[in-house]
mmCIF file of C-alpha atoms and ligand atoms in Angstrom:
data_model
loop_
_atom_site.group_PDB
_atom_site.id
_atom_site.type_symbol
_atom_site.label_atom_id
_atom_site.label_comp_id
_atom_site.label_asym_id
_atom_site.label_seq_id
_atom_site.Cartn_x
_atom_site.Cartn_y
_atom_site.Cartn_z
ATOM 1 C CA MET A 54 -38.636 -71.249 233.404
ATOM 2 C CA ASP A 55 -39.746 -69.835 230.113
ATOM 3 C CA ILE A 56 -43.015 -68.094 229.433
ATOM 4 C CA LYS A 57 -44.840 -71.246 228.243
ATOM 5 C CA GLU A 58 -44.076 -73.156 231.431
ATOM 6 C CA ILE A 59 -45.062 -70.175 233.544
ATOM 7 C CA GLN A 60 -48.313 -69.817 231.650
ATOM 8 C CA GLU A 61 -49.123 -73.521 232.099
ATOM 9 C CA LEU A 62 -48.466 -73.230 235.799
ATOM 10 C CA LEU A 63 -50.769 -70.227 235.976
ATOM 11 C CA LYS A 64 -53.425 -72.022 233.948
ATOM 12 C CA SER A 65 -53.410 -74.975 236.337
ATOM 13 C CA ALA A 66 -53.723 -72.670 239.331
ATOM 14 C CA PHE A 67 -56.405 -70.391 237.857
ATOM 15 C CA ASP A 68 -59.162 -71.885 235.753
ATOM 16 C CA GLU A 69 -59.734 -68.897 233.534
ATOM 17 C CA GLY A 70 -58.641 -65.321 232.965
ATOM 18 C CA ILE A 71 -55.114 -66.250 231.816
ATOM 19 C CA GLY A 72 -54.371 -65.535 228.151
ATOM 20 C CA GLU A 73 -52.092 -67.462 225.816
ATOM 21 C CA PRO A 74 -48.429 -66.394 225.795
ATOM 22 C CA VAL A 75 -47.686 -63.970 222.954
ATOM 23 C CA THR A 76 -44.176 -64.528 221.626
ATOM 24 C CA ASP A 77 -44.286 -63.447 217.972
ATOM 25 C CA LYS A 78 -44.282 -59.678 218.558
ATOM 26 C CA PRO A 79 -41.137 -57.533 218.561
ATOM 27 C CA VAL A 80 -41.615 -56.947 222.291
ATOM 28 C CA ASP A 81 -40.921 -59.056 225.364
ATOM 29 C CA PRO A 82 -43.229 -62.094 225.365
ATOM 30 C CA TYR A 83 -46.300 -61.410 227.449
ATOM 31 C CA ILE A 84 -49.433 -62.930 228.929
ATOM 32 C CA THR A 85 -52.736 -61.082 229.118
ATOM 33 C CA VAL A 86 -54.509 -61.396 232.455
ATOM 34 C CA GLU A 87 -58.134 -60.627 233.228
ATOM 35 C CA THR A 88 -58.570 -57.432 235.250
ATOM 36 C CA GLY A 89 -60.196 -59.045 238.256
ATOM 37 C CA LYS A 90 -57.516 -61.759 238.488
ATOM 38 C CA ILE A 91 -54.388 -59.610 238.430
ATOM 39 C CA HIS A 92 -53.970 -59.288 242.190
ATOM 40 C CA ALA A 93 -54.332 -63.007 242.846
ATOM 41 C CA VAL A 94 -52.066 -63.851 239.898
ATOM 42 C CA CYS A 95 -49.353 -61.498 241.124
ATOM 43 C CA LEU A 96 -49.532 -62.896 244.627
ATOM 44 C CA PHE A 97 -49.216 -66.395 243.193
ATOM 45 C CA LEU A 98 -46.256 -65.404 241.027
ATOM 46 C CA ARG A 99 -44.444 -63.969 244.026
ATOM 47 C CA ASP A 100 -45.151 -66.730 246.538
ATOM 48 C CA GLU A 101 -45.107 -69.925 244.475
ATOM 49 C CA GLU A 102 -41.955 -71.929 245.188
ATOM 50 C CA ARG A 103 -41.183 -72.541 241.484
ATOM 51 C CA LEU A 104 -41.712 -68.921 240.370
ATOM 52 C CA GLN A 105 -40.531 -66.559 243.121
ATOM 53 C CA PHE A 106 -41.043 -63.296 241.235
ATOM 54 C CA ASP A 107 -39.596 -61.137 243.978
ATOM 55 C CA TYR A 108 -39.005 -58.004 241.912
ATOM 56 C CA LEU A 109 -41.325 -55.677 240.007
ATOM 57 C CA SER A 110 -38.899 -54.073 237.591
ATOM 58 C CA CYS A 111 -41.464 -51.862 235.894
ATOM 59 C CA LEU A 112 -45.132 -51.048 235.907
ATOM 60 C CA SER A 113 -46.380 -48.852 233.112
ATOM 61 C CA GLY A 114 -49.525 -47.494 231.561
ATOM 62 C CA VAL A 115 -50.116 -47.739 227.813
ATOM 63 C CA ASP A 116 -52.667 -46.146 225.507
ATOM 64 C CA TYR A 117 -53.347 -49.547 223.990
ATOM 65 C CA ASP A 118 -55.759 -48.945 221.138
ATOM 66 C CA LYS A 119 -58.773 -46.811 220.287
ATOM 67 C CA ASP A 120 -60.930 -48.003 223.162
ATOM 68 C CA ASN A 121 -58.489 -49.529 225.629
ATOM 69 C CA LEU A 122 -55.737 -48.722 228.085
ATOM 70 C CA ALA A 123 -53.272 -51.258 229.424
ATOM 71 C CA SER A 124 -51.369 -51.658 232.650
ATOM 72 C CA VAL A 125 -48.139 -53.567 231.987
ATOM 73 C CA TYR A 126 -46.131 -55.430 234.629
ATOM 74 C CA HIS A 127 -42.498 -56.421 234.064
ATOM 75 C CA LEU A 128 -41.547 -58.993 236.662
ATOM 76 C CA TYR A 129 -38.201 -60.548 237.441
ATOM 77 C CA SER A 130 -37.021 -63.198 239.816
ATOM 78 C CA PHE A 131 -33.608 -62.648 241.366
ATOM 79 C CA ALA A 132 -33.799 -66.056 243.019
ATOM 80 C CA LEU A 133 -34.460 -68.050 239.830
ATOM 81 C CA ASN A 134 -33.304 -65.614 237.129
ATOM 82 C CA HIS A 135 -36.379 -65.626 234.927
ATOM 83 C CA LYS A 136 -38.777 -62.921 233.847
ATOM 84 C CA ILE A 137 -42.256 -62.358 232.552
ATOM 85 C CA VAL A 138 -44.516 -59.575 231.309
ATOM 86 C CA LEU A 139 -48.195 -59.322 232.226
ATOM 87 C CA LYS A 140 -50.774 -57.086 230.600
ATOM 88 C CA VAL A 141 -54.129 -56.024 231.910
ATOM 89 C CA ILE A 142 -56.328 -54.391 229.292
ATOM 90 C CA VAL A 143 -59.135 -52.133 230.468
ATOM 91 C CA PRO A 144 -61.647 -50.012 228.552
ATOM 92 C CA LYS A 145 -61.056 -46.249 228.441
ATOM 93 C CA SER A 146 -64.586 -45.697 229.648
ATOM 94 C CA ASN A 147 -63.911 -47.482 232.948
ATOM 95 C CA PRO A 148 -60.140 -47.825 233.487
ATOM 96 C CA ILE A 149 -60.023 -49.471 236.908
ATOM 97 C CA VAL A 150 -57.277 -51.967 237.800
ATOM 98 C CA PRO A 151 -56.667 -53.522 241.230
ATOM 99 C CA SER A 152 -53.507 -52.197 242.874
ATOM 100 C CA VAL A 153 -50.567 -54.521 243.569
ATOM 101 C CA TYR A 154 -48.763 -52.172 245.972
ATOM 102 C CA ASP A 155 -49.224 -54.661 248.838
ATOM 103 C CA ILE A 156 -47.357 -57.335 246.842
ATOM 104 C CA TRP A 157 -44.415 -55.214 245.672
ATOM 105 C CA ALA A 158 -44.063 -51.873 247.449
ATOM 106 C CA ALA A 159 -42.407 -50.458 244.314
ATOM 107 C CA ALA A 160 -45.805 -50.483 242.650
ATOM 108 C CA GLU A 161 -47.021 -47.618 244.769
ATOM 109 C CA TRP A 162 -45.200 -44.825 242.924
ATOM 110 C CA HIS A 163 -45.411 -46.581 239.554
ATOM 111 C CA GLU A 164 -49.163 -46.760 239.848
ATOM 112 C CA ARG A 165 -49.302 -43.110 240.785
ATOM 113 C CA GLU A 166 -47.321 -42.271 237.658
ATOM 114 C CA SER A 167 -49.535 -44.410 235.458
ATOM 115 C CA TYR A 168 -52.576 -42.716 236.998
ATOM 116 C CA ASP A 169 -51.034 -39.271 236.550
ATOM 117 C CA LEU A 170 -50.130 -39.612 232.873
ATOM 118 C CA MET A 171 -52.641 -42.214 231.600
ATOM 119 C CA GLY A 172 -55.569 -41.926 233.955
ATOM 120 C CA ILE A 173 -55.693 -45.574 234.968
ATOM 121 C CA VAL A 174 -57.319 -45.772 238.399
ATOM 122 C CA TYR A 175 -55.737 -48.312 240.746
ATOM 123 C CA GLU A 176 -58.267 -49.718 243.154
ATOM 124 C CA ASN A 177 -57.212 -49.998 246.829
ATOM 125 C CA HIS A 178 -54.136 -47.855 246.253
ATOM 126 C CA PRO A 179 -53.386 -46.101 249.569
ATOM 127 C CA ASP A 180 -52.507 -42.692 248.120
ATOM 128 C CA LEU A 181 -53.549 -42.252 244.506
ATOM 129 C CA ARG A 182 -52.443 -38.666 243.841
ATOM 130 C CA ARG A 183 -50.621 -37.153 240.881
ATOM 131 C CA ILE A 184 -46.887 -37.760 241.234
ATOM 132 C CA LEU A 185 -45.295 -35.585 238.505
ATOM 133 C CA LEU A 186 -47.771 -33.021 237.267
ATOM 134 C CA PRO A 187 -49.098 -30.201 239.438
ATOM 135 C CA GLU A 188 -52.049 -31.165 241.592
ATOM 136 C CA ASP A 189 -54.408 -28.789 239.801
ATOM 137 C CA TRP A 190 -53.569 -30.153 236.336
ATOM 138 C CA GLU A 191 -56.522 -31.315 234.267
ATOM 139 C CA GLY A 192 -56.426 -34.420 232.093
ATOM 140 C CA HIS A 193 -53.910 -37.193 231.524
ATOM 141 C CA PRO A 194 -51.371 -35.977 228.965
ATOM 142 C CA LEU A 195 -49.926 -39.236 227.600
ATOM 143 C CA ARG A 196 -53.309 -40.303 226.281
ATOM 144 C CA LYS A 197 -53.388 -39.964 222.529
ATOM 145 C CA ASP A 198 -56.590 -37.938 222.629
ATOM 146 C CA PHE A 199 -55.159 -35.390 225.090
ATOM 147 C CA LYS A 200 -55.363 -31.804 223.888
ATOM 148 C CA VAL A 201 -52.761 -29.381 225.195
ATOM 149 C CA PRO A 202 -54.654 -26.611 226.971
ATOM 150 C CA GLU A 203 -54.172 -23.014 225.905
ATOM 151 C CA PHE A 204 -53.281 -21.759 229.391
ATOM 152 C CA TYR A 205 -52.168 -23.127 232.735
ATOM 153 C CA ASN A 206 -52.564 -20.752 235.679
ATOM 154 C CA GLY A 207 -52.396 -17.764 233.365
ATOM 155 C CA MET A 208 -49.263 -19.014 231.571
ATOM 156 C CA LYS A 209 -49.600 -19.621 227.841
ATOM 157 C CA ILE A 210 -48.563 -23.168 226.929
ATOM 158 C CA PRO A 211 -48.385 -23.446 223.097
ATOM 159 C CA TYR A 212 -45.277 -22.036 221.453
ATOM 160 C CA MET B 253 -4.533 2.444 243.664
ATOM 161 C CA GLY B 254 -3.054 0.178 241.060
ATOM 162 C CA ILE B 255 -5.777 -2.383 241.672
ATOM 163 C CA LEU B 256 -8.517 0.185 241.243
ATOM 164 C CA ASN B 257 -7.003 1.322 237.992
ATOM 165 C CA LYS B 258 -7.061 -2.166 236.703
ATOM 166 C CA LEU B 259 -10.607 -2.867 237.826
ATOM 167 C CA ASP B 260 -12.343 0.042 236.252
ATOM 168 C CA ALA B 261 -11.296 3.001 234.214
ATOM 169 C CA HIS B 262 -14.214 5.019 235.573
ATOM 170 C CA ILE B 263 -12.563 5.612 238.916
ATOM 171 C CA GLU B 264 -9.690 8.056 238.725
ATOM 172 C CA PRO B 265 -7.203 8.198 241.592
ATOM 173 C CA PHE B 266 -5.254 11.420 242.184
ATOM 174 C CA GLU B 267 -1.627 11.142 241.256
ATOM 175 C CA SER B 268 -0.140 11.004 244.730
ATOM 176 C CA GLY B 269 -2.783 11.030 247.453
ATOM 177 C CA ASN B 270 -5.304 8.716 249.123
ATOM 178 C CA ILE B 271 -8.114 10.425 247.261
ATOM 179 C CA LEU B 272 -10.379 9.063 244.568
ATOM 180 C CA ILE B 273 -12.692 11.136 242.510
ATOM 181 C CA THR B 274 -15.748 9.711 240.858
ATOM 182 C CA SER B 275 -19.498 10.085 240.632
ATOM 183 C CA ALA B 276 -21.933 8.294 242.917
ATOM 184 C CA ASP B 277 -23.332 6.349 239.971
ATOM 185 C CA LYS B 278 -19.958 5.124 238.820
ATOM 186 C CA LEU B 279 -19.001 4.043 242.314
ATOM 187 C CA LEU B 280 -22.286 2.238 242.842
ATOM 188 C CA ASN B 281 -22.126 0.574 239.474
ATOM 189 C CA TRP B 282 -18.511 -0.408 239.956
ATOM 190 C CA SER B 283 -19.360 -2.150 243.202
ATOM 191 C CA ARG B 284 -22.554 -3.661 241.856
ATOM 192 C CA LEU B 285 -21.117 -5.149 238.740
ATOM 193 C CA ASN B 286 -18.199 -6.647 240.606
ATOM 194 C CA SER B 287 -20.330 -8.343 243.222
ATOM 195 C CA MET B 288 -23.205 -9.877 241.299
ATOM 196 C CA TRP B 289 -24.369 -12.305 243.928
ATOM 197 C CA GLN B 290 -26.391 -14.954 242.284
ATOM 198 C CA MET B 291 -28.764 -17.770 242.798
ATOM 199 C CA PHE B 292 -28.235 -20.485 240.250
ATOM 200 C CA PHE B 293 -31.447 -22.127 239.252
ATOM 201 C CA GLY B 294 -30.275 -25.369 237.686
ATOM 202 C CA LEU B 295 -33.286 -27.092 236.157
ATOM 203 C CA ALA B 296 -31.955 -29.598 233.640
ATOM 204 C CA CYS B 297 -28.882 -30.529 231.592
ATOM 205 C CA CYS B 298 -27.772 -26.877 231.248
ATOM 206 C CA ALA B 299 -27.164 -26.906 234.980
ATOM 207 C CA ILE B 300 -24.167 -29.191 234.391
ATOM 208 C CA GLU B 301 -22.453 -26.536 232.277
ATOM 209 C CA MET B 302 -23.440 -23.909 234.811
ATOM 210 C CA MET B 303 -21.805 -25.945 237.567
ATOM 211 C CA ALA B 304 -18.706 -26.358 235.437
ATOM 212 C CA THR B 305 -18.620 -22.584 235.069
ATOM 213 C CA SER B 306 -18.598 -22.057 238.809
ATOM 214 C CA ALA B 307 -16.038 -24.797 239.438
ATOM 215 C CA SER B 308 -12.322 -24.099 239.593
ATOM 216 C CA HIS B 309 -11.528 -24.401 235.896
ATOM 217 C CA TYR B 310 -13.685 -21.460 234.806
ATOM 218 C CA ASP B 311 -13.842 -19.931 238.284
ATOM 219 C CA LEU B 312 -16.828 -17.585 238.444
ATOM 220 C CA ASP B 313 -15.666 -16.256 241.819
ATOM 221 C CA ARG B 314 -13.048 -14.106 240.121
ATOM 222 C CA PHE B 315 -15.896 -11.894 238.843
ATOM 223 C CA GLY B 316 -17.298 -11.549 242.342
ATOM 224 C CA ILE B 317 -20.162 -13.816 241.399
ATOM 225 C CA ILE B 318 -20.841 -15.963 244.424
ATOM 226 C CA PRO B 319 -23.812 -18.181 245.159
ATOM 227 C CA ARG B 320 -26.221 -17.305 247.947
ATOM 228 C CA PRO B 321 -28.824 -19.615 249.434
ATOM 229 C CA SER B 322 -31.670 -17.126 249.714
ATOM 230 C CA PRO B 323 -33.420 -15.015 247.067
ATOM 231 C CA ARG B 324 -33.322 -12.083 249.500
ATOM 232 C CA HIS B 325 -29.531 -11.841 249.216
ATOM 233 C CA ILE B 326 -29.140 -11.952 245.495
ATOM 234 C CA ASP B 327 -28.751 -9.613 242.545
ATOM 235 C CA ILE B 328 -29.057 -12.032 239.652
ATOM 236 C CA ILE B 329 -30.978 -15.202 239.033
ATOM 237 C CA LEU B 330 -29.634 -17.569 236.428
ATOM 238 C CA ILE B 331 -32.291 -19.814 234.916
ATOM 239 C CA SER B 332 -30.410 -22.737 233.413
ATOM 240 C CA GLY B 333 -32.559 -25.439 231.951
ATOM 241 C CA THR B 334 -36.063 -26.529 231.111
ATOM 242 C CA VAL B 335 -38.726 -24.466 232.841
ATOM 243 C CA THR B 336 -41.671 -26.752 233.483
ATOM 244 C CA LEU B 337 -45.029 -25.208 234.257
ATOM 245 C CA LYS B 338 -44.833 -26.657 237.743
ATOM 246 C CA MET B 339 -41.458 -25.010 238.356
ATOM 247 C CA ALA B 340 -42.483 -21.752 236.671
ATOM 248 C CA THR B 341 -44.754 -20.951 239.588
ATOM 249 C CA ARG B 342 -41.783 -21.297 241.948
ATOM 250 C CA ILE B 343 -39.489 -19.214 239.757
ATOM 251 C CA LYS B 344 -41.992 -16.408 239.731
ATOM 252 C CA ARG B 345 -42.262 -16.458 243.495
ATOM 253 C CA LEU B 346 -38.468 -16.416 243.922
ATOM 254 C CA TRP B 347 -38.195 -13.546 241.474
ATOM 255 C CA GLU B 348 -40.724 -11.577 243.481
ATOM 256 C CA GLN B 349 -38.724 -12.221 246.657
ATOM 257 C CA MET B 350 -35.527 -10.749 245.191
ATOM 258 C CA PRO B 351 -34.737 -7.168 246.202
ATOM 259 C CA GLU B 352 -34.334 -4.480 243.508
ATOM 260 C CA PRO B 353 -32.242 -3.888 241.464
ATOM 261 C CA LYS B 354 -32.455 -7.425 240.094
ATOM 262 C CA TYR B 355 -31.434 -9.140 236.887
ATOM 263 C CA CYS B 356 -32.171 -12.382 235.148
ATOM 264 C CA ILE B 357 -30.039 -14.429 232.787
ATOM 265 C CA SER B 358 -31.750 -17.091 230.734
ATOM 266 C CA MET B 359 -29.305 -19.846 229.860
ATOM 267 C CA GLY B 360 -29.880 -22.336 227.057
ATOM 268 C CA SER B 361 -32.549 -22.893 224.432
ATOM 269 C CA CYS B 362 -35.054 -24.318 226.890
ATOM 270 C CA ALA B 363 -35.138 -21.256 229.093
ATOM 271 C CA ASN B 364 -34.989 -18.980 226.037
ATOM 272 C CA CYS B 365 -37.836 -20.469 224.015
ATOM 273 C CA GLY B 366 -38.713 -24.003 225.067
ATOM 274 C CA GLY B 367 -35.777 -25.658 223.274
ATOM 275 C CA PRO B 368 -36.409 -29.217 222.081
ATOM 276 C CA TYR B 369 -39.798 -29.173 223.827
ATOM 277 C CA TRP B 370 -41.193 -26.283 221.826
ATOM 278 C CA GLU B 371 -43.760 -28.393 220.007
ATOM 279 C CA HIS B 372 -44.719 -31.418 222.100
ATOM 280 C CA GLY B 373 -43.797 -30.221 225.570
ATOM 281 C CA TYR B 374 -47.246 -29.970 227.095
ATOM 282 C CA HIS B 375 -45.601 -29.314 230.474
ATOM 283 C CA VAL B 376 -42.856 -26.872 229.381
ATOM 284 C CA LEU B 377 -43.056 -23.102 229.499
ATOM 285 C CA LYS B 378 -41.861 -21.869 226.088
ATOM 286 C CA GLY B 379 -39.400 -19.339 227.432
ATOM 287 C CA VAL B 380 -38.883 -18.055 230.949
ATOM 288 C CA ASP B 381 -39.515 -14.527 229.639
ATOM 289 C CA ARG B 382 -43.209 -15.383 229.692
ATOM 290 C CA ILE B 383 -43.198 -15.026 233.460
ATOM 291 C CA ILE B 384 -40.206 -12.852 234.416
ATOM 292 C CA PRO B 385 -38.222 -10.195 232.506
ATOM 293 C CA VAL B 386 -34.916 -11.428 231.080
ATOM 294 C CA ASP B 387 -31.822 -9.225 230.701
ATOM 295 C CA VAL B 388 -29.475 -11.534 228.837
ATOM 296 C CA TYR B 389 -30.210 -14.618 226.749
ATOM 297 C CA VAL B 390 -27.402 -17.134 226.357
ATOM 298 C CA PRO B 391 -28.060 -19.376 223.327
ATOM 299 C CA GLY B 392 -26.973 -22.994 223.064
ATOM 300 C CA CYS B 393 -28.052 -26.481 223.978
ATOM 301 C CA PRO B 394 -26.256 -26.391 226.309
ATOM 302 C CA PRO B 395 -24.098 -23.261 226.075
ATOM 303 C CA ARG B 396 -20.441 -23.845 226.891
ATOM 304 C CA PRO B 397 -19.063 -22.195 230.026
ATOM 305 C CA GLU B 398 -17.381 -19.578 227.847
ATOM 306 C CA ALA B 399 -20.785 -18.588 226.484
ATOM 307 C CA LEU B 400 -22.238 -18.291 229.955
ATOM 308 C CA LEU B 401 -19.268 -16.158 231.011
ATOM 309 C CA GLU B 402 -19.856 -13.918 228.038
ATOM 310 C CA GLY B 403 -23.487 -13.583 229.068
ATOM 311 C CA LEU B 404 -22.424 -12.533 232.545
ATOM 312 C CA ILE B 405 -19.976 -10.006 231.118
ATOM 313 C CA LYS B 406 -22.752 -8.642 228.914
ATOM 314 C CA LEU B 407 -24.818 -8.170 232.029
ATOM 315 C CA GLN B 408 -21.904 -6.331 233.661
ATOM 316 C CA GLU B 409 -21.842 -4.025 230.643
ATOM 317 C CA LYS B 410 -25.520 -3.362 231.069
ATOM 318 C CA ILE B 411 -25.139 -2.565 234.754
ATOM 319 C CA ARG B 412 -22.244 -0.222 233.979
ATOM 320 C CA THR B 413 -24.493 1.971 231.836
ATOM 321 C CA GLN B 414 -27.359 2.152 234.301
ATOM 322 C CA SER B 415 -27.963 4.866 236.832
ATOM 323 C CA LEU B 416 -29.215 4.211 240.337
ATOM 324 C CA ALA B 417 -28.652 7.763 241.625
ATOM 325 C CA LYS B 418 -30.592 9.371 238.796
ATOM 326 C CA LYS B 419 -33.312 6.772 238.675
ATOM 327 C CA VAL B 420 -36.481 8.624 237.751
ATOM 328 C CA ASN B 421 -39.173 6.036 237.239
HETATM 329 S S1 SF4 C 168 -31.191 -26.124 226.348
HETATM 330 FE FE1 SF4 C 168 -30.518 -28.224 225.879
HETATM 331 S S2 SF4 C 168 -28.914 -28.643 227.393
HETATM 332 FE FE2 SF4 C 168 -30.101 -26.891 228.146
HETATM 333 S S3 SF4 C 168 -31.679 -27.753 229.472
HETATM 334 FE FE3 SF4 C 168 -32.559 -27.564 227.424
HETATM 335 S S4 SF4 C 168 -32.211 -29.549 226.474
HETATM 336 FE FE4 SF4 C 168 -30.853 -29.409 228.242
#
């Protein structure tokens, strides 16, 4: 199935909250999904007979634009050999996205990484701690507005 | 006696007896610099070259440099690779656990000064000498095994000129 057919299938299953497929950008074609719908949409994508997205190949956080962050899901189906990209766009002031760790277990660590570096908070995640940076680190360093601190634990950071 | 002659000119055997004559310092230094037990601290890509140096082709063992699993057994610590701030805390603790006299070799640009991460590496310590004293810097990204060997030989030269017996401070 290509992205248009998948999007139509999603549209018929969910009345609203499913964006149009974007295919004219130099990235993988994607569909924007409303924040509150993402869990149900993912569950549908995995369990629907004609879709069978059994593999979450990547989940990443993006500093999307001035006011927004995005959580991006790259899905693949081993059974049917097709793929799709979903985006959830949330405001920087309230970056909360429902977790999908109970749909694909791989999401657990990916969401921790996205939280660690971007500061996106995944609701219902069982263990949302930093995964790479030290636990006492302040801020989320891959955000464009992040300022490198002068010191960490008495160690000077800038060159 | 022939072996001793070859190893170090500082120890002079008598012509025809089982007697050696030397100073305490020279004997200590001779034994120290030929048994620099080490703990390799491989942190990034430089660790690959460091492993190649200890493998059979470059054969670090011939200098008496053998790896030990605990910081309490070792004389030198070899920092090879990118020192992240998270790891820096651990390095400092290991350094404090090492018994005196102790030495540190910093291998590669990252450990020397931050390397490629000098500007945008928010998580990289710009040189391991910001937390522990370094005796020898080996430049390169990564340094070849020959360069690392030269660094170790430089450290041997340093040890040879030191005095444990006369240590004042
Ligand atoms: S100096 Fe170069 S080779 Fe060595 S750890 Fe840094 S980036 Fe890797």
